[in-house]
Short mmCIF file of C-alpha atoms in Angstrom, two decimals:
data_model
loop_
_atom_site.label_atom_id
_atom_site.label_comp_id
_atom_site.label_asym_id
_atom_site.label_seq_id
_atom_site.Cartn_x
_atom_site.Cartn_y
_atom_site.Cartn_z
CA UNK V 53 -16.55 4.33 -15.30
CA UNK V 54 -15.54 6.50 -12.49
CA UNK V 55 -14.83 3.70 -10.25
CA UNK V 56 -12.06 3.24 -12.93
CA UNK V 57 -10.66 6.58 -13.05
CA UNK V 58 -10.69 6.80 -9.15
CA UNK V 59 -8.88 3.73 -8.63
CA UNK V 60 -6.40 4.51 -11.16
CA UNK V 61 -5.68 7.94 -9.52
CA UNK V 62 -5.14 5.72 -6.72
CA UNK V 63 -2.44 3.52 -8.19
CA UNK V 64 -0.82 6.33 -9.39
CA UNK V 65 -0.19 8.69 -6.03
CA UNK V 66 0.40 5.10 -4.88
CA UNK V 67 3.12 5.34 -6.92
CA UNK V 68 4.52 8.63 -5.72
CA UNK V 69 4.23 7.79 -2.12
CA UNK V 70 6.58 4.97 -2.47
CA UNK V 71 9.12 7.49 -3.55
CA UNK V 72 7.99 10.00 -0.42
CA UNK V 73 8.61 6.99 1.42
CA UNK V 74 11.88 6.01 0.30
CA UNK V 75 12.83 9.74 1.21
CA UNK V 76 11.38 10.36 4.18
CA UNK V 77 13.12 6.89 5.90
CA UNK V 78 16.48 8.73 4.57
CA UNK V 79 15.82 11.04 7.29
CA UNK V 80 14.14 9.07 10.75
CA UNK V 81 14.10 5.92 11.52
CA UNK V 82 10.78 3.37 10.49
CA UNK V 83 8.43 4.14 13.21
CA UNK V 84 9.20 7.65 13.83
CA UNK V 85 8.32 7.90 10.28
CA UNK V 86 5.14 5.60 10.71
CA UNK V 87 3.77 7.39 13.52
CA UNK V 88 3.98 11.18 12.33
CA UNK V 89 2.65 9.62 9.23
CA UNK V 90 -0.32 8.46 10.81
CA UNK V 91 -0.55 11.30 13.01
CA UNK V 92 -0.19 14.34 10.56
CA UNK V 93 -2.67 12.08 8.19
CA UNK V 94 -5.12 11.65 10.95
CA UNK V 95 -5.14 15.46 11.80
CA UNK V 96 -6.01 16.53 7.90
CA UNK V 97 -8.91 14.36 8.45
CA UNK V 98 -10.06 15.47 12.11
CA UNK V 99 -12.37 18.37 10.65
CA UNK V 100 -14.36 15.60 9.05
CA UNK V 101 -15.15 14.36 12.17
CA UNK V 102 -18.53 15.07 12.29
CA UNK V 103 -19.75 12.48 9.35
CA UNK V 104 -17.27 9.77 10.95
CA UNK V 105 -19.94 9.28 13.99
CA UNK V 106 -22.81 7.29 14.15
CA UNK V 107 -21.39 3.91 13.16
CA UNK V 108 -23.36 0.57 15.19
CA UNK V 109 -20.58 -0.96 17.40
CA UNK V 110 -19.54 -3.93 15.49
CA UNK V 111 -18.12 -1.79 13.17
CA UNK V 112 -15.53 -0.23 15.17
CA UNK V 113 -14.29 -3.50 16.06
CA UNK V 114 -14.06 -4.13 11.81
CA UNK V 115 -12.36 -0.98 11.40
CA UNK V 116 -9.85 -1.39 14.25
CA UNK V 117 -9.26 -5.07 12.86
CA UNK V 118 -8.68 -3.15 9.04
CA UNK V 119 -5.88 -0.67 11.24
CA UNK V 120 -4.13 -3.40 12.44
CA UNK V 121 -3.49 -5.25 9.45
CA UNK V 122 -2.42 -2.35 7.95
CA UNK V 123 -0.04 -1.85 11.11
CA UNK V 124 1.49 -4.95 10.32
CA UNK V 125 1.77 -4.19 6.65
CA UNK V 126 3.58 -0.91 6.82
CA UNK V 127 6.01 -2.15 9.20
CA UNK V 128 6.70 -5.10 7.03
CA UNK V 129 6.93 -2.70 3.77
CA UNK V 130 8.57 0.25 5.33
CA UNK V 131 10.91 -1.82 6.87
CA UNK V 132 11.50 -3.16 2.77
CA UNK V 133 11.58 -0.17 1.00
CA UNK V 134 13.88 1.12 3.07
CA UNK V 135 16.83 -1.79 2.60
CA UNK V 136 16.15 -2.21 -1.06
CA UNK V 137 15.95 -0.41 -4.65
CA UNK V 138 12.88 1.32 -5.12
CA UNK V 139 12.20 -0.04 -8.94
CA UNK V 140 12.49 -3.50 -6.96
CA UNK V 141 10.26 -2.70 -4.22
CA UNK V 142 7.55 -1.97 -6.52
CA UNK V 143 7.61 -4.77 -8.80
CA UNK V 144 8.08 -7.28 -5.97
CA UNK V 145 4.20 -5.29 -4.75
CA UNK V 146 2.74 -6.55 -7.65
CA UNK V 147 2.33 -9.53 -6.22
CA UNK V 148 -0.23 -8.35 -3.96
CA UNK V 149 -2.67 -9.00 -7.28
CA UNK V 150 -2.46 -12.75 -6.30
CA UNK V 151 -3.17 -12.84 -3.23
CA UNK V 152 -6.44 -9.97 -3.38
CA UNK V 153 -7.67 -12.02 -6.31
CA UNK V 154 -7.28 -15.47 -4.39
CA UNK V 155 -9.11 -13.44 -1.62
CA UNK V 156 -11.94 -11.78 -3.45
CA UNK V 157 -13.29 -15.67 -5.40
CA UNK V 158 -12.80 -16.85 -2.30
CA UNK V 159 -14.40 -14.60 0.07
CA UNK V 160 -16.12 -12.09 -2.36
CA UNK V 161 -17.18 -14.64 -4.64
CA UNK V 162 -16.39 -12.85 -7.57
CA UNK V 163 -16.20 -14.80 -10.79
CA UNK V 164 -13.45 -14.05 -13.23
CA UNK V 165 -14.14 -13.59 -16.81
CA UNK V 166 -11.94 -14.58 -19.76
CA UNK V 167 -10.97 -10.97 -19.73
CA UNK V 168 -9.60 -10.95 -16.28
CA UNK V 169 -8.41 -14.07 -16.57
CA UNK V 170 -6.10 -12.86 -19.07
CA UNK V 171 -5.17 -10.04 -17.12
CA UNK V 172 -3.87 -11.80 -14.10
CA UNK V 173 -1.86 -14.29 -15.89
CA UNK V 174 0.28 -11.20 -17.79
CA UNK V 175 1.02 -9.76 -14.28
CA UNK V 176 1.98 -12.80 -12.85
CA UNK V 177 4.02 -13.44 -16.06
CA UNK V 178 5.56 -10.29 -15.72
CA UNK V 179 6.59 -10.76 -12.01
CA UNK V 180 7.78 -14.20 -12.26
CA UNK V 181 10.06 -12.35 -15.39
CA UNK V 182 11.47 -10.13 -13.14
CA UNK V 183 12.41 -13.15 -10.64
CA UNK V 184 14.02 -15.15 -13.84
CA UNK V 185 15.72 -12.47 -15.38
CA UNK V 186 18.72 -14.27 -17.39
CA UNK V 187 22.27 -13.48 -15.63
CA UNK V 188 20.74 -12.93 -12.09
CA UNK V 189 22.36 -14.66 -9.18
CA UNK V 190 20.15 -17.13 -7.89
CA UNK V 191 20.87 -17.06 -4.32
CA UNK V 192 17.57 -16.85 -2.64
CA UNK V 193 17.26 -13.04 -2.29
CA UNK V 194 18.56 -11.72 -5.50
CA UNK V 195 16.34 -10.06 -7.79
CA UNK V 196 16.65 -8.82 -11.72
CA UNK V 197 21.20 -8.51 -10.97
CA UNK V 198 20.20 -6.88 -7.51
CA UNK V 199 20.82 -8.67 -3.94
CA UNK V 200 18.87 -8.18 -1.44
CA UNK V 201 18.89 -9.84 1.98
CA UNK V 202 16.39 -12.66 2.31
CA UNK V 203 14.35 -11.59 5.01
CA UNK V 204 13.51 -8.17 3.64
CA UNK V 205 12.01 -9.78 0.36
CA UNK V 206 10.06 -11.81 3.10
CA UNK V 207 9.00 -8.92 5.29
CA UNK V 208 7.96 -7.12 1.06
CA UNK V 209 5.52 -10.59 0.22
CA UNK V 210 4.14 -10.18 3.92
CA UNK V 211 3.07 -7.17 3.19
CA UNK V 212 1.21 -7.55 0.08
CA UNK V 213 -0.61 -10.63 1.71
CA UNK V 214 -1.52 -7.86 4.44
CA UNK V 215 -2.53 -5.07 1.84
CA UNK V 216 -4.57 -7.81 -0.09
CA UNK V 217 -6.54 -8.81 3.43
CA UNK V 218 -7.31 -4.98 4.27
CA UNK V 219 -8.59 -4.52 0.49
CA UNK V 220 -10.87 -7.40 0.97
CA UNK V 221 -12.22 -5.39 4.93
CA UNK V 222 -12.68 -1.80 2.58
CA UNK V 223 -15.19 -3.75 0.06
CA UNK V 224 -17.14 -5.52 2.84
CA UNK V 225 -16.61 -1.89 4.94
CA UNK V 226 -18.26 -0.31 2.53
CA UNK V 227 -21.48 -1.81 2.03
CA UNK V 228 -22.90 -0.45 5.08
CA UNK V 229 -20.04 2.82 5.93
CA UNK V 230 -19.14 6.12 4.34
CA UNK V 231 -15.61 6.69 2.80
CA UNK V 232 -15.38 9.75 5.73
CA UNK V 233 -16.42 7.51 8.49
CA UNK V 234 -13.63 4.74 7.47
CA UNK V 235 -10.55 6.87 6.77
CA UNK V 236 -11.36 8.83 10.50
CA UNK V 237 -11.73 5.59 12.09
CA UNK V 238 -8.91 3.94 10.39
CA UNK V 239 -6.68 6.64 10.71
CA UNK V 240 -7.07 7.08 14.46
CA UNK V 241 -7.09 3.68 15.66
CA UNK V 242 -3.58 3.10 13.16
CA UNK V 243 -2.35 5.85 15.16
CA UNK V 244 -3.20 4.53 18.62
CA UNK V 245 -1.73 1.26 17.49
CA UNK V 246 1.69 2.71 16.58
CA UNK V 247 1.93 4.48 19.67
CA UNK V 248 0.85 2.08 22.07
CA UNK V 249 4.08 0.19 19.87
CA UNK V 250 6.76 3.44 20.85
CA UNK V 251 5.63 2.70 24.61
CA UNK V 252 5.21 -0.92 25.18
CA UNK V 253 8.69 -1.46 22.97
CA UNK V 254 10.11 1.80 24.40
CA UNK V 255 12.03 2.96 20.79
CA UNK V 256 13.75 5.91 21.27
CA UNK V 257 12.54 8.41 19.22
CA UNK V 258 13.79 11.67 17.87
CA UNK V 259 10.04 13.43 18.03
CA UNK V 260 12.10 17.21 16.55
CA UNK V 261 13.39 15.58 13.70
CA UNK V 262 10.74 13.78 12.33
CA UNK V 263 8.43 16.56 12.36
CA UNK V 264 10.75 18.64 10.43
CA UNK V 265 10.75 15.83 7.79
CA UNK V 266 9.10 17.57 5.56
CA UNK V 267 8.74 14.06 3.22
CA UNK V 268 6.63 12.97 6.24
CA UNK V 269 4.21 16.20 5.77
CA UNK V 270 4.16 15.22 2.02
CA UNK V 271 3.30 11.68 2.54
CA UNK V 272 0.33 12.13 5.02
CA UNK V 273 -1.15 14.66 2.06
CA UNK V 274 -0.63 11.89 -0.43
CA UNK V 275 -2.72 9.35 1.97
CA UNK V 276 -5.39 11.00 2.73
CA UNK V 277 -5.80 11.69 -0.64
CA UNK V 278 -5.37 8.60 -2.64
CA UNK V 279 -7.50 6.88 0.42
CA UNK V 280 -10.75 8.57 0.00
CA UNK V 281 -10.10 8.01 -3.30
CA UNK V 282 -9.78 4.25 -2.96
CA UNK V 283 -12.77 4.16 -0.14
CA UNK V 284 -15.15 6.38 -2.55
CA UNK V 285 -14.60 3.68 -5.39
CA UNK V 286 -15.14 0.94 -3.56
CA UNK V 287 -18.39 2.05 -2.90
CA UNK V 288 -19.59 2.57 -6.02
CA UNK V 289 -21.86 0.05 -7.18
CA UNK V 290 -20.25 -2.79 -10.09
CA UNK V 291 -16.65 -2.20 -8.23
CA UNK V 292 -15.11 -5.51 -8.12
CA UNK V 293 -11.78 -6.71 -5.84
CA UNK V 294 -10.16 -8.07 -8.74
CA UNK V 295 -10.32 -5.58 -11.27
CA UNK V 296 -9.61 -2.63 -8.55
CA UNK V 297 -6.39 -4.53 -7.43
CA UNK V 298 -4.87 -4.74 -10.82
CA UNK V 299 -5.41 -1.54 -11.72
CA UNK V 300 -3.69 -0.02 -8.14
CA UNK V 301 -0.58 -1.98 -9.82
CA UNK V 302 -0.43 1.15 -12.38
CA UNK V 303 2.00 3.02 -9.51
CA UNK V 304 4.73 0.47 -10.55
CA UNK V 305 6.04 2.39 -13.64
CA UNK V 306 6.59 5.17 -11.05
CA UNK V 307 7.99 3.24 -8.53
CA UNK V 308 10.42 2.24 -11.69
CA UNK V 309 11.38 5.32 -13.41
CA UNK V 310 11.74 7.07 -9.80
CA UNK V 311 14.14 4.45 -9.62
CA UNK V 312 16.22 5.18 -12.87
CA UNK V 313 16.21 8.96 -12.91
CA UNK V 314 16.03 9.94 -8.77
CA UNK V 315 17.92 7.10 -7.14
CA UNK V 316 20.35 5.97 -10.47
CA UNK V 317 19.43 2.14 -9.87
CA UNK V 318 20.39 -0.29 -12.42
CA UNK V 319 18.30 -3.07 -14.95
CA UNK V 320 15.37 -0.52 -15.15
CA UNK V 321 14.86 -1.16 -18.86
CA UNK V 322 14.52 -5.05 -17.91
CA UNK V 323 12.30 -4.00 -14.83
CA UNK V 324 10.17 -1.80 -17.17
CA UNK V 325 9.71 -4.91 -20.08
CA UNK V 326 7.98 -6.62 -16.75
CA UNK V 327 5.64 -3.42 -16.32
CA UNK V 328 5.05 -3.21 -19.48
CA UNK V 329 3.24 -6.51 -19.83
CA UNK V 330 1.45 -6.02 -16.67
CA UNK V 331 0.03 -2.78 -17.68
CA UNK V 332 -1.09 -5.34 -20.64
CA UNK V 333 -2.56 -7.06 -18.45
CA UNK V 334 -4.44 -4.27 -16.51
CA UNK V 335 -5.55 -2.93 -19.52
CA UNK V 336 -7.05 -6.44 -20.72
CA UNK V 337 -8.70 -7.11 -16.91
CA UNK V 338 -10.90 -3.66 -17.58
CA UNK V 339 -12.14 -4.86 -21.49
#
């Protein structure tokens, strides 16, 4: 189904940006990265503008609620990926399946066949592998042989609660919205929230620098693309919550041989036993 193939093109650039991410916060600091980020990312979209109007008020309120989740989300994960191994980072995402699949019986409610059942117990198994993997220090923060400071595995889960909530506000978005009129309005008000941010907090930022980050440029490209992606499929009649959100996990091989062969991080082959039986278990949530 094309829903499928759409949402799975999604996982994968999902995947990449991760990486863009991890190199672009080499560079600035979080929010001077989140802001031209939003900003370059709204701009690619701007000639759409056209089929973004005509939405009935209520919506914009829906849509600003949507940016400001995903506000809190970035900071939470850019502030993550930034302190800790990218492999990790992107297991520790997966997570994000629980809490979207809690959300869509709850809210959505979407039943889960045998099927998906299935599928969302191999992805939790293969997280809660990577938390017990044998010889780890068990300290509170260490993950698969790799510490990492307590509050930044905190800020990672916080995040994927946050990701989960705004997956839920696309599916009930797009009943009644176009994928164009959602990414515009998204984009902007995201980009209005992160600079009203930069002057209430007063952050000094270095605005030369991080437009010459040319990860930055790279990353608002990916966005825009793997979003309309993401906001196309979810409109497509017989998408469901659940089986969408395991399949965006697919990006975690990348996130784990990125890790390996760009940024030389260690226990990849134990990191990629615990993808491997969560791609099991995407492939078994889409029988």
């Amino acid at each position: 189904m094309m829903w499928i193939a759409l949402v799975l093109l999604y996982g994968v650039l999902k995947g990449v940006r991760e990486i863009v991410k991890k190199k672009a916060l080499s560079k600035n600091s979080t929010i001077e990265v989140l802001f031209m980020y939003t900003l370059l990312s709204f701009l690619i979209v701007l000639p759409d503008v056209k089929n973004a109007m005509g939405l009935e008020l209520h919506f914009y309120f829906y849509i600003a609620m949507k940016s400001f989740v995903i506000f809190l989300a970035w900071m939470c994960s850019f502030k993550a990926i930034k302190k800790m191994p990218i492999s990790l980072y992107g297991v520790l995402d997966l997570s994000r399946v629980l809490f979207a699949t809690l959300l869509g019986v709850a809210v959505m409610q979407e039943i889960l066949g045998p099927y998906q059942v299935l599928g969302l117990l191999l992805v939790s198994a293969g997280l809660l592998l990577l938390k017990y993997h044998p010889g780890s220090r068990q300290n509170g923060v260490s993950k698969a042989g790799e510490a990492v400071e307590v509050r930044y595995v905190v800020m990672a889960f916080a995040s994927c609660l946050l990701n989960a909530v705004s997956g839920l506000l696309d599916k009930i978005l797009m009943k009644d919205i176009s994928s164009s009129q959602l990414q515009f309005w998204y984009l902007l008000f995201l980009t209005l929230f992160y600079l009203l941010f930069i002057l209430v907090s007063r952050v000094p930022v270095n605005w030369g620098s991080a437009v010459r980050n040319q990860w930055v440029w790279l990353l608002s490209l990916l966005i825009v693309i793997a979003d309309r992606a993401l906001f196309v499929a979810n409109g497509m009649e017989g998408s469901r919550i659940t089986v969408m959100t395991l399949l965006k996990q697919s990006g975690c091989v990348v996130t784990i041989l990125a890790g390996r062969f760009l940024f030389r991080e260690k226990n990849t082959t134990h990191k990629l036993v615990c993808a491997a039986i969560i791609i099991a278990g995407i492939v078994a949530a889409v029988m």
